[in-house]
C-alpha cells in the first residue's frame, strides 16, 4: 500500500480571496527524493439539492468567471469561518434563491480534487422548499432562480446542461441515499 | 437570463506546472462595475472507468499532495499538449495500471469547477480490460492497482472510500449511459 509523503515545509505563495496558493516541500517515503508541490488551499464548500413538495428542484443560473460562461447549478458556496456546513447550506439557499427548506439531510462530504486542492465539499438535501423572500445578492451578483422537475435532473446531467462536477456529486449522493445507502 | 461579463484583460500571475494562476479584469454587464477574478487555468484532464470482462473495476491507490492522503481513484491524468482525450485516457490507463482495453466509449466532458477553474474533464468507459504489461511510473510515483467488483462501486462512493468528485462524475455518467441516456 502506498505510504503518505512526509511534509517538510509549507509556505503561502499568494492569496486570492477565495483560495490561497501554498508551496509545500515533500519527501518520498519510497525513494527519499524531495518534491515541491503547489496546493490550492480553499475554505470548505457546500451545495444543496433543494426540492419543493411539488417535485421541482431549485436551480441557479449565473455567470461564472472560471469557465467564462453562464451556468446552471444547484445553490452553493463557501462556508464562512466558524460556520457549520449545514448553516452555510441554509444561508446559501436563502441568499441565492430566496427559498428555505423544512427538512435537511446531509449528503456526506467529498474531496473536490485530491491531486492539488485541499478542502472539502459538503452536500445537503433540502426538502419541502418554499420561497420565503427575495434573493439577497450583492451588487456584483446576478443570479436567476430556475425550477426544473426533479425527474429531469438525470437528463440535464447526461446532456451537459448541468455542467459542474460538484453538482453531479450532490445529485449522485442523493440517488444513492434513495437507494438505501448510508452516505458519509 | 444573466449575461456574461466582459473580460477586459488577463495576466499570468504564476505558473505551477500542472496549473497557472491568471488574474482577469471583468466588467459587470448589469452594473458596469469592474471586478478582478483569479482563475486556475489547467490543461484538460481525463479519467477512465476501466472494467474487466469478469466484472471488476481497475482502480489506483496513491498518495495525493492536495489532500495529503492516500486515495482510491479511477485512473486518470492530464492530457498532453496536442493529445486527443481518448489517446490520453488509453495512455493513462496503460501507464498507471498496466491494463489496456478492447472497447472504448466516451462518457462526455464536464467543467470541474466553473467558479474559478478553466479546463474540462473528459471521462471514458474502457471495457474488456486486461493486464498487458507492467506499470510505467516515474521514480516519484507509487501507484498500487486495486481491482474491486463493479457492483461495489456505488457502495464505495456512498461510504466515502472513493473520495474524489471527478471519480464520482465518471461513475455517474456511466450509470446514465447504461440507463439509456445519450451522454455529452
CSV table of C-alpha atoms in Angstrom, one decimal:
chain,number,residue,atom,x,y,z
A,1,UNK,CA,0.0,0.0,0.0
A,2,UNK,CA,1.4,3.4,-0.9
A,3,UNK,CA,2.6,5.5,2.0
A,4,UNK,CA,2.0,9.2,2.6
A,5,UNK,CA,4.9,11.5,1.8
A,6,UNK,CA,6.5,13.4,4.6
A,7,UNK,CA,5.8,17.2,4.5
A,8,UNK,CA,8.9,19.2,5.4
A,9,UNK,CA,7.7,22.7,4.9
A,10,UNK,CA,4.8,24.8,3.7
A,11,UNK,CA,4.8,28.5,2.6
A,12,UNK,CA,2.0,30.8,1.4
A,13,UNK,CA,2.8,31.9,-2.1
A,14,UNK,CA,-0.2,34.1,-2.9
A,15,UNK,CA,-3.7,34.9,-1.5
A,16,UNK,CA,-6.6,35.1,-4.0
A,17,UNK,CA,-9.6,35.8,-1.6
A,18,UNK,CA,-11.4,32.5,-2.4
A,19,UNK,CA,-8.3,30.4,-2.3
A,20,UNK,CA,-4.6,30.5,-1.5
A,21,UNK,CA,-1.6,29.1,-3.3
A,22,UNK,CA,0.7,27.2,-0.9
A,23,UNK,CA,4.1,25.7,-1.9
A,24,UNK,CA,4.9,22.6,0.1
A,25,UNK,CA,8.1,20.5,0.2
A,26,UNK,CA,7.6,16.7,0.4
A,27,UNK,CA,9.9,13.7,0.8
A,28,UNK,CA,9.1,10.5,-0.9
A,29,UNK,CA,8.7,7.6,1.6
A,30,UNK,CA,9.9,5.2,-1.0
A,31,UNK,CA,12.9,6.9,-2.6
A,32,UNK,CA,13.8,9.7,-0.2
A,33,UNK,CA,13.6,12.2,-3.1
A,34,UNK,CA,12.3,15.7,-2.5
A,35,UNK,CA,9.5,17.2,-4.4
A,36,UNK,CA,7.9,20.7,-4.4
A,37,UNK,CA,4.1,20.6,-4.8
A,38,UNK,CA,1.8,23.6,-5.2
A,39,UNK,CA,-1.6,23.2,-3.5
A,40,UNK,CA,-4.8,25.2,-3.9
A,41,UNK,CA,-6.0,25.7,-0.3
A,42,UNK,CA,-9.6,26.9,-0.1
A,43,UNK,CA,-12.3,27.1,2.6
A,44,UNK,CA,-14.7,24.2,2.6
A,45,UNK,CA,-17.8,24.5,0.3
A,46,UNK,CA,-21.4,23.5,0.5
A,47,UNK,CA,-24.0,22.7,-2.1
A,48,UNK,CA,-27.7,21.9,-1.8
A,49,UNK,CA,-30.2,19.7,-3.8
A,50,UNK,CA,-33.3,21.8,-2.9
A,51,UNK,CA,-36.6,20.2,-3.7
A,52,UNK,CA,-40.2,21.5,-3.4
A,53,UNK,CA,-43.0,19.3,-2.4
A,54,UNK,CA,-44.3,19.7,-5.9
A,55,UNK,CA,-41.3,17.7,-7.2
A,56,UNK,CA,-39.3,20.7,-8.5
A,57,UNK,CA,-35.6,21.3,-8.0
A,58,UNK,CA,-34.5,24.9,-7.3
A,59,UNK,CA,-31.5,25.7,-9.5
A,60,UNK,CA,-29.5,28.9,-10.1
A,61,UNK,CA,-28.3,30.3,-13.3
A,62,UNK,CA,-25.3,32.7,-13.1
A,63,UNK,CA,-22.2,33.9,-14.9
A,64,UNK,CA,-19.0,32.1,-13.8
A,65,UNK,CA,-15.6,33.6,-14.1
A,66,UNK,CA,-13.7,30.3,-14.2
A,67,UNK,CA,-15.3,29.0,-17.4
A,68,UNK,CA,-16.3,32.5,-18.6
A,69,UNK,CA,-19.8,31.1,-19.2
A,70,UNK,CA,-23.3,31.3,-17.8
A,71,UNK,CA,-24.0,28.0,-16.0
A,72,UNK,CA,-27.0,26.2,-14.4
A,73,UNK,CA,-26.1,24.8,-11.0
A,74,UNK,CA,-27.6,23.8,-7.7
A,75,UNK,CA,-27.2,26.5,-5.0
A,76,UNK,CA,-24.0,26.5,-3.0
A,77,UNK,CA,-21.0,28.5,-1.9
A,78,UNK,CA,-18.2,29.0,0.6
A,79,UNK,CA,-18.6,28.1,4.3
A,80,UNK,CA,-17.8,31.1,6.4
A,81,UNK,CA,-15.1,30.9,9.1
A,82,UNK,CA,-16.6,29.2,12.1
A,83,UNK,CA,-19.9,28.4,10.3
A,84,UNK,CA,-21.3,24.8,10.4
A,85,UNK,CA,-21.7,23.2,6.9
A,86,UNK,CA,-25.5,22.9,7.4
A,87,UNK,CA,-25.8,26.5,8.5
A,88,UNK,CA,-23.9,27.6,5.4
A,89,UNK,CA,-26.2,25.4,3.2
A,90,UNK,CA,-29.2,27.1,4.7
A,91,UNK,CA,-27.7,30.5,4.2
A,92,UNK,CA,-26.6,30.0,0.6
A,93,UNK,CA,-30.0,28.6,-0.3
A,94,UNK,CA,-31.7,31.6,1.2
A,95,UNK,CA,-29.3,34.2,-0.3
A,96,UNK,CA,-29.1,32.8,-3.8
A,97,UNK,CA,-32.7,31.7,-4.2
A,98,UNK,CA,-35.0,33.2,-1.5
A,99,UNK,CA,-36.0,29.7,-0.6
A,100,UNK,CA,-36.0,27.9,2.7
A,101,UNK,CA,-36.5,24.2,3.5
A,102,UNK,CA,-38.5,22.2,6.0
A,103,UNK,CA,-36.3,19.2,6.2
A,104,UNK,CA,-32.5,18.9,5.8
A,105,UNK,CA,-30.5,15.7,5.2
A,106,UNK,CA,-26.7,15.5,5.0
A,107,UNK,CA,-25.3,14.0,1.7
A,108,UNK,CA,-21.8,13.5,3.0
A,109,UNK,CA,-18.6,15.3,2.0
A,110,UNK,CA,-16.0,14.7,-0.7
A,111,UNK,CA,-12.6,16.0,-1.8
A,112,UNK,CA,-13.2,18.2,-4.9
A,113,UNK,CA,-9.8,17.2,-6.3
A,114,UNK,CA,-7.2,15.4,-4.1
A,115,UNK,CA,-4.4,16.0,-6.7
A,116,UNK,CA,-3.9,19.6,-5.8
A,117,UNK,CA,-6.9,21.0,-3.9
A,118,UNK,CA,-7.1,21.0,-0.1
A,119,UNK,CA,-10.7,21.4,1.0
A,120,UNK,CA,-14.0,19.5,1.2
A,121,UNK,CA,-17.4,19.9,-0.3
A,122,UNK,CA,-20.4,19.2,2.0
A,123,UNK,CA,-23.6,18.4,0.2
A,124,UNK,CA,-27.2,18.5,1.5
A,125,UNK,CA,-30.7,17.5,0.6
A,126,UNK,CA,-33.2,20.2,1.4
A,127,UNK,CA,-36.8,19.1,1.1
A,128,UNK,CA,-40.1,21.0,1.4
A,129,UNK,CA,-38.6,24.1,0.0
A,130,UNK,CA,-40.7,27.2,-0.4
A,131,UNK,CA,-40.0,30.8,-1.4
A,132,UNK,CA,-39.8,32.8,1.8
A,133,UNK,CA,-38.5,36.1,0.5
A,134,UNK,CA,-36.3,37.8,-2.2
A,135,UNK,CA,-32.8,36.8,-3.0
A,136,UNK,CA,-30.0,38.6,-1.1
A,137,UNK,CA,-27.4,39.3,-3.7
A,138,UNK,CA,-24.6,41.8,-3.5
A,139,UNK,CA,-24.3,44.3,-6.3
A,140,UNK,CA,-21.9,42.1,-8.2
A,141,UNK,CA,-24.2,39.0,-8.3
A,142,UNK,CA,-26.9,38.4,-10.9
A,143,UNK,CA,-28.4,35.0,-10.1
A,144,UNK,CA,-31.6,33.7,-11.8
A,145,UNK,CA,-33.6,31.1,-10.0
A,146,UNK,CA,-34.8,28.3,-12.3
A,147,UNK,CA,-37.1,25.5,-11.2
A,148,UNK,CA,-36.9,22.2,-13.1
A,149,UNK,CA,-38.7,18.9,-12.5
A,150,UNK,CA,-36.7,16.7,-10.2
A,151,UNK,CA,-37.3,13.9,-12.8
A,152,UNK,CA,-35.4,15.8,-15.4
A,153,UNK,CA,-32.1,16.1,-13.4
A,154,UNK,CA,-30.6,12.9,-14.8
A,155,UNK,CA,-31.3,14.2,-18.3
A,156,UNK,CA,-29.8,17.6,-17.6
A,157,UNK,CA,-26.6,15.9,-16.4
A,158,UNK,CA,-26.4,13.5,-19.3
A,159,UNK,CA,-26.8,16.3,-21.9
A,160,UNK,CA,-24.3,18.5,-20.1
A,161,UNK,CA,-26.8,21.3,-19.2
A,162,UNK,CA,-25.7,20.8,-15.6
A,163,UNK,CA,-22.0,21.2,-16.4
A,164,UNK,CA,-20.4,21.2,-13.0
A,165,UNK,CA,-18.7,18.3,-11.4
A,166,UNK,CA,-19.6,19.2,-7.8
A,167,UNK,CA,-23.3,19.5,-8.8
A,168,UNK,CA,-23.2,15.9,-10.2
A,169,UNK,CA,-21.6,14.7,-6.9
A,170,UNK,CA,-24.5,16.1,-4.9
A,171,UNK,CA,-27.1,14.6,-7.2
A,172,UNK,CA,-25.4,11.2,-7.2
A,173,UNK,CA,-25.2,11.2,-3.4
A,174,UNK,CA,-29.0,11.8,-3.3
A,175,UNK,CA,-29.5,8.9,-5.8
A,176,UNK,CA,-27.5,6.6,-3.5
A,177,UNK,CA,-29.3,7.8,-0.4
A,178,UNK,CA,-32.7,7.0,-2.0
A,179,UNK,CA,-31.4,3.5,-3.0
A,180,UNK,CA,-30.9,2.9,0.7
A,181,UNK,CA,-27.2,3.6,1.0
A,182,UNK,CA,-25.8,5.3,4.2
A,183,UNK,CA,-24.0,8.4,2.9
A,184,UNK,CA,-20.7,9.5,4.5
B,1,UNK,CA,-31.2,35.5,-18.0
B,2,UNK,CA,-27.8,36.5,-16.6
B,3,UNK,CA,-25.4,37.9,-19.2
B,4,UNK,CA,-21.7,37.0,-19.4
B,5,UNK,CA,-19.3,39.6,-18.0
B,6,UNK,CA,-17.0,41.4,-20.4
B,7,UNK,CA,-13.3,40.5,-20.0
B,8,UNK,CA,-11.0,43.5,-20.3
B,9,UNK,CA,-7.6,41.9,-19.6
B,10,UNK,CA,-5.9,38.8,-18.4
B,11,UNK,CA,-2.4,38.4,-17.0
B,12,UNK,CA,-0.4,35.4,-15.9
B,13,UNK,CA,0.4,35.7,-12.2
B,14,UNK,CA,2.2,32.4,-11.6
B,15,UNK,CA,2.9,29.1,-13.2
B,16,UNK,CA,2.8,25.9,-11.1
B,17,UNK,CA,3.5,23.2,-13.7
B,18,UNK,CA,0.1,21.5,-13.5
B,19,UNK,CA,-1.9,24.8,-13.5
B,20,UNK,CA,-1.4,28.5,-13.9
B,21,UNK,CA,-2.8,31.4,-11.9
B,22,UNK,CA,-4.3,34.1,-14.1
B,23,UNK,CA,-5.7,37.4,-13.0
B,24,UNK,CA,-8.6,38.7,-15.1
B,25,UNK,CA,-10.4,42.0,-15.1
B,26,UNK,CA,-14.1,41.8,-15.8
B,27,UNK,CA,-16.9,44.4,-16.2
B,28,UNK,CA,-20.4,43.6,-15.0
B,29,UNK,CA,-23.0,43.7,-17.8
B,30,UNK,CA,-25.6,44.8,-15.3
B,31,UNK,CA,-23.9,47.5,-13.2
B,32,UNK,CA,-20.8,48.4,-15.2
B,33,UNK,CA,-18.7,47.7,-12.1
B,34,UNK,CA,-15.2,46.2,-12.5
B,35,UNK,CA,-14.0,43.1,-10.7
B,36,UNK,CA,-10.7,41.3,-10.6
B,37,UNK,CA,-11.1,37.5,-10.6
B,38,UNK,CA,-8.3,34.9,-10.2
B,39,UNK,CA,-8.7,31.8,-12.3
B,40,UNK,CA,-6.9,28.4,-12.1
B,41,UNK,CA,-6.1,27.6,-15.7
B,42,UNK,CA,-5.2,24.0,-16.2
B,43,UNK,CA,-4.8,21.5,-19.1
B,44,UNK,CA,-7.8,19.4,-19.7
B,45,UNK,CA,-8.0,16.1,-17.7
B,46,UNK,CA,-9.2,12.6,-18.5
B,47,UNK,CA,-10.4,9.7,-16.3
B,48,UNK,CA,-11.3,6.2,-17.1
B,49,UNK,CA,-13.9,3.7,-15.7
B,50,UNK,CA,-11.9,0.6,-16.6
B,51,UNK,CA,-13.8,-2.7,-16.5
B,52,UNK,CA,-12.7,-6.3,-17.0
B,53,UNK,CA,-15.0,-8.9,-18.6
B,54,UNK,CA,-15.0,-10.6,-15.2
B,55,UNK,CA,-16.9,-7.6,-13.7
B,56,UNK,CA,-14.0,-6.0,-11.9
B,57,UNK,CA,-13.2,-2.2,-12.0
B,58,UNK,CA,-9.5,-1.3,-12.2
B,59,UNK,CA,-8.7,1.3,-9.5
B,60,UNK,CA,-5.5,3.0,-8.4
B,61,UNK,CA,-4.4,3.8,-4.9
B,62,UNK,CA,-1.8,6.6,-4.5
B,63,UNK,CA,-0.7,9.4,-2.3
B,64,UNK,CA,-2.1,12.8,-3.2
B,65,UNK,CA,-0.4,16.1,-2.3
B,66,UNK,CA,-3.6,18.1,-2.4
B,67,UNK,CA,-5.4,16.3,0.4
B,68,UNK,CA,-2.1,14.9,1.9
B,69,UNK,CA,-3.8,11.5,2.0
B,70,UNK,CA,-3.6,8.1,0.2
B,71,UNK,CA,-6.7,7.9,-2.0
B,72,UNK,CA,-8.5,5.3,-4.1
B,73,UNK,CA,-9.4,6.6,-7.5
B,74,UNK,CA,-10.1,5.5,-11.1
B,75,UNK,CA,-7.1,6.0,-13.4
B,76,UNK,CA,-6.7,9.4,-15.0
B,77,UNK,CA,-4.4,12.4,-15.5
B,78,UNK,CA,-3.5,15.4,-17.6
B,79,UNK,CA,-4.0,15.4,-21.4
B,80,UNK,CA,-0.7,16.2,-23.1
B,81,UNK,CA,-0.4,19.2,-25.5
B,82,UNK,CA,-1.9,18.1,-28.8
B,83,UNK,CA,-3.1,14.8,-27.5
B,84,UNK,CA,-6.7,13.7,-28.1
B,85,UNK,CA,-8.7,12.9,-24.9
B,86,UNK,CA,-9.2,9.3,-25.9
B,87,UNK,CA,-5.5,8.8,-26.5
B,88,UNK,CA,-4.7,10.4,-23.1
B,89,UNK,CA,-7.2,8.0,-21.5
B,90,UNK,CA,-5.5,5.0,-23.1
B,91,UNK,CA,-2.1,6.2,-22.1
B,92,UNK,CA,-3.0,7.0,-18.5
B,93,UNK,CA,-4.7,3.6,-18.1
B,94,UNK,CA,-1.7,1.8,-19.5
B,95,UNK,CA,0.9,3.8,-17.5
B,96,UNK,CA,-0.9,3.8,-14.2
B,97,UNK,CA,-2.2,0.2,-14.2
B,98,UNK,CA,-0.5,-1.8,-17.0
B,99,UNK,CA,-4.0,-2.5,-18.4
B,100,UNK,CA,-5.4,-2.0,-21.9
B,101,UNK,CA,-9.0,-2.1,-23.1
B,102,UNK,CA,-10.8,-3.7,-26.0
B,103,UNK,CA,-13.7,-1.3,-26.3
B,104,UNK,CA,-13.8,2.5,-25.5
B,105,UNK,CA,-16.9,4.6,-25.1
B,106,UNK,CA,-16.9,8.4,-24.4
B,107,UNK,CA,-18.6,9.5,-21.2
B,108,UNK,CA,-18.8,13.2,-22.1
B,109,UNK,CA,-17.0,16.1,-20.6
B,110,UNK,CA,-17.6,18.4,-17.6
B,111,UNK,CA,-16.3,21.6,-16.0
B,112,UNK,CA,-14.6,20.5,-12.8
B,113,UNK,CA,-15.4,23.8,-11.1
B,114,UNK,CA,-16.8,26.7,-13.2
B,115,UNK,CA,-16.4,29.2,-10.3
B,116,UNK,CA,-12.7,29.5,-10.6
B,117,UNK,CA,-11.2,26.7,-12.8
B,118,UNK,CA,-10.9,26.9,-16.5
B,119,UNK,CA,-10.5,23.4,-18.0
B,120,UNK,CA,-12.5,20.3,-18.7
B,121,UNK,CA,-12.5,16.7,-17.6
B,122,UNK,CA,-13.2,14.0,-20.3
B,123,UNK,CA,-14.4,10.7,-19.0
B,124,UNK,CA,-14.3,7.3,-20.7
B,125,UNK,CA,-15.6,3.8,-20.3
B,126,UNK,CA,-13.0,1.2,-21.1
B,127,UNK,CA,-14.3,-2.4,-21.4
B,128,UNK,CA,-12.7,-5.7,-21.8
B,129,UNK,CA,-9.6,-4.6,-19.8
B,130,UNK,CA,-6.7,-7.0,-19.4
B,131,UNK,CA,-3.3,-6.6,-18.0
B,132,UNK,CA,-0.8,-6.2,-20.9
B,133,UNK,CA,2.3,-5.3,-19.0
B,134,UNK,CA,3.8,-3.6,-16.0
B,135,UNK,CA,3.0,-0.1,-14.9
B,136,UNK,CA,5.1,2.7,-16.3
B,137,UNK,CA,5.7,5.0,-13.4
B,138,UNK,CA,8.4,7.6,-12.9
B,139,UNK,CA,10.6,7.5,-9.8
B,140,UNK,CA,8.3,9.8,-7.9
B,141,UNK,CA,5.1,7.7,-8.5
B,142,UNK,CA,4.0,4.9,-6.3
B,143,UNK,CA,0.7,3.6,-7.6
B,144,UNK,CA,-1.0,0.4,-6.4
B,145,UNK,CA,-3.5,-1.2,-8.7
B,146,UNK,CA,-6.7,-2.4,-6.9
B,147,UNK,CA,-9.5,-4.4,-8.5
B,148,UNK,CA,-12.9,-4.1,-7.0
B,149,UNK,CA,-16.2,-5.7,-8.1
B,150,UNK,CA,-18.1,-3.2,-10.4
B,151,UNK,CA,-21.2,-4.0,-8.2
B,152,UNK,CA,-19.4,-2.4,-5.2
B,153,UNK,CA,-18.7,1.0,-6.8
B,154,UNK,CA,-21.9,2.6,-5.5
B,155,UNK,CA,-21.1,1.4,-2.0
B,156,UNK,CA,-17.6,2.8,-2.2
B,157,UNK,CA,-18.9,6.2,-3.3
B,158,UNK,CA,-21.6,6.2,-0.6
B,159,UNK,CA,-19.2,5.3,2.2
B,160,UNK,CA,-16.6,7.9,1.0
B,161,UNK,CA,-13.9,5.3,0.1
B,162,UNK,CA,-14.0,6.8,-3.4
B,163,UNK,CA,-13.4,10.3,-2.1
B,164,UNK,CA,-12.8,12.3,-5.3
B,165,UNK,CA,-15.5,14.4,-7.0
B,166,UNK,CA,-14.2,13.7,-10.5
B,167,UNK,CA,-14.3,10.0,-10.0
B,168,UNK,CA,-18.0,10.2,-8.9
B,169,UNK,CA,-18.7,12.2,-12.1
B,170,UNK,CA,-17.3,9.5,-14.4
B,171,UNK,CA,-19.2,6.7,-12.5
B,172,UNK,CA,-22.4,8.7,-12.6
B,173,UNK,CA,-22.0,9.3,-16.4
B,174,UNK,CA,-21.6,5.5,-16.8
B,175,UNK,CA,-24.8,4.9,-14.8
B,176,UNK,CA,-26.7,7.3,-17.0
B,177,UNK,CA,-25.3,5.7,-20.2
B,178,UNK,CA,-26.5,2.3,-19.0
B,179,UNK,CA,-29.9,3.7,-18.3
B,180,UNK,CA,-30.1,4.7,-22.0
B,181,UNK,CA,-29.2,8.4,-21.8
B,182,UNK,CA,-27.1,9.9,-24.5
B,183,UNK,CA,-24.0,11.4,-22.8
B,184,UNK,CA,-22.5,14.7,-23.9
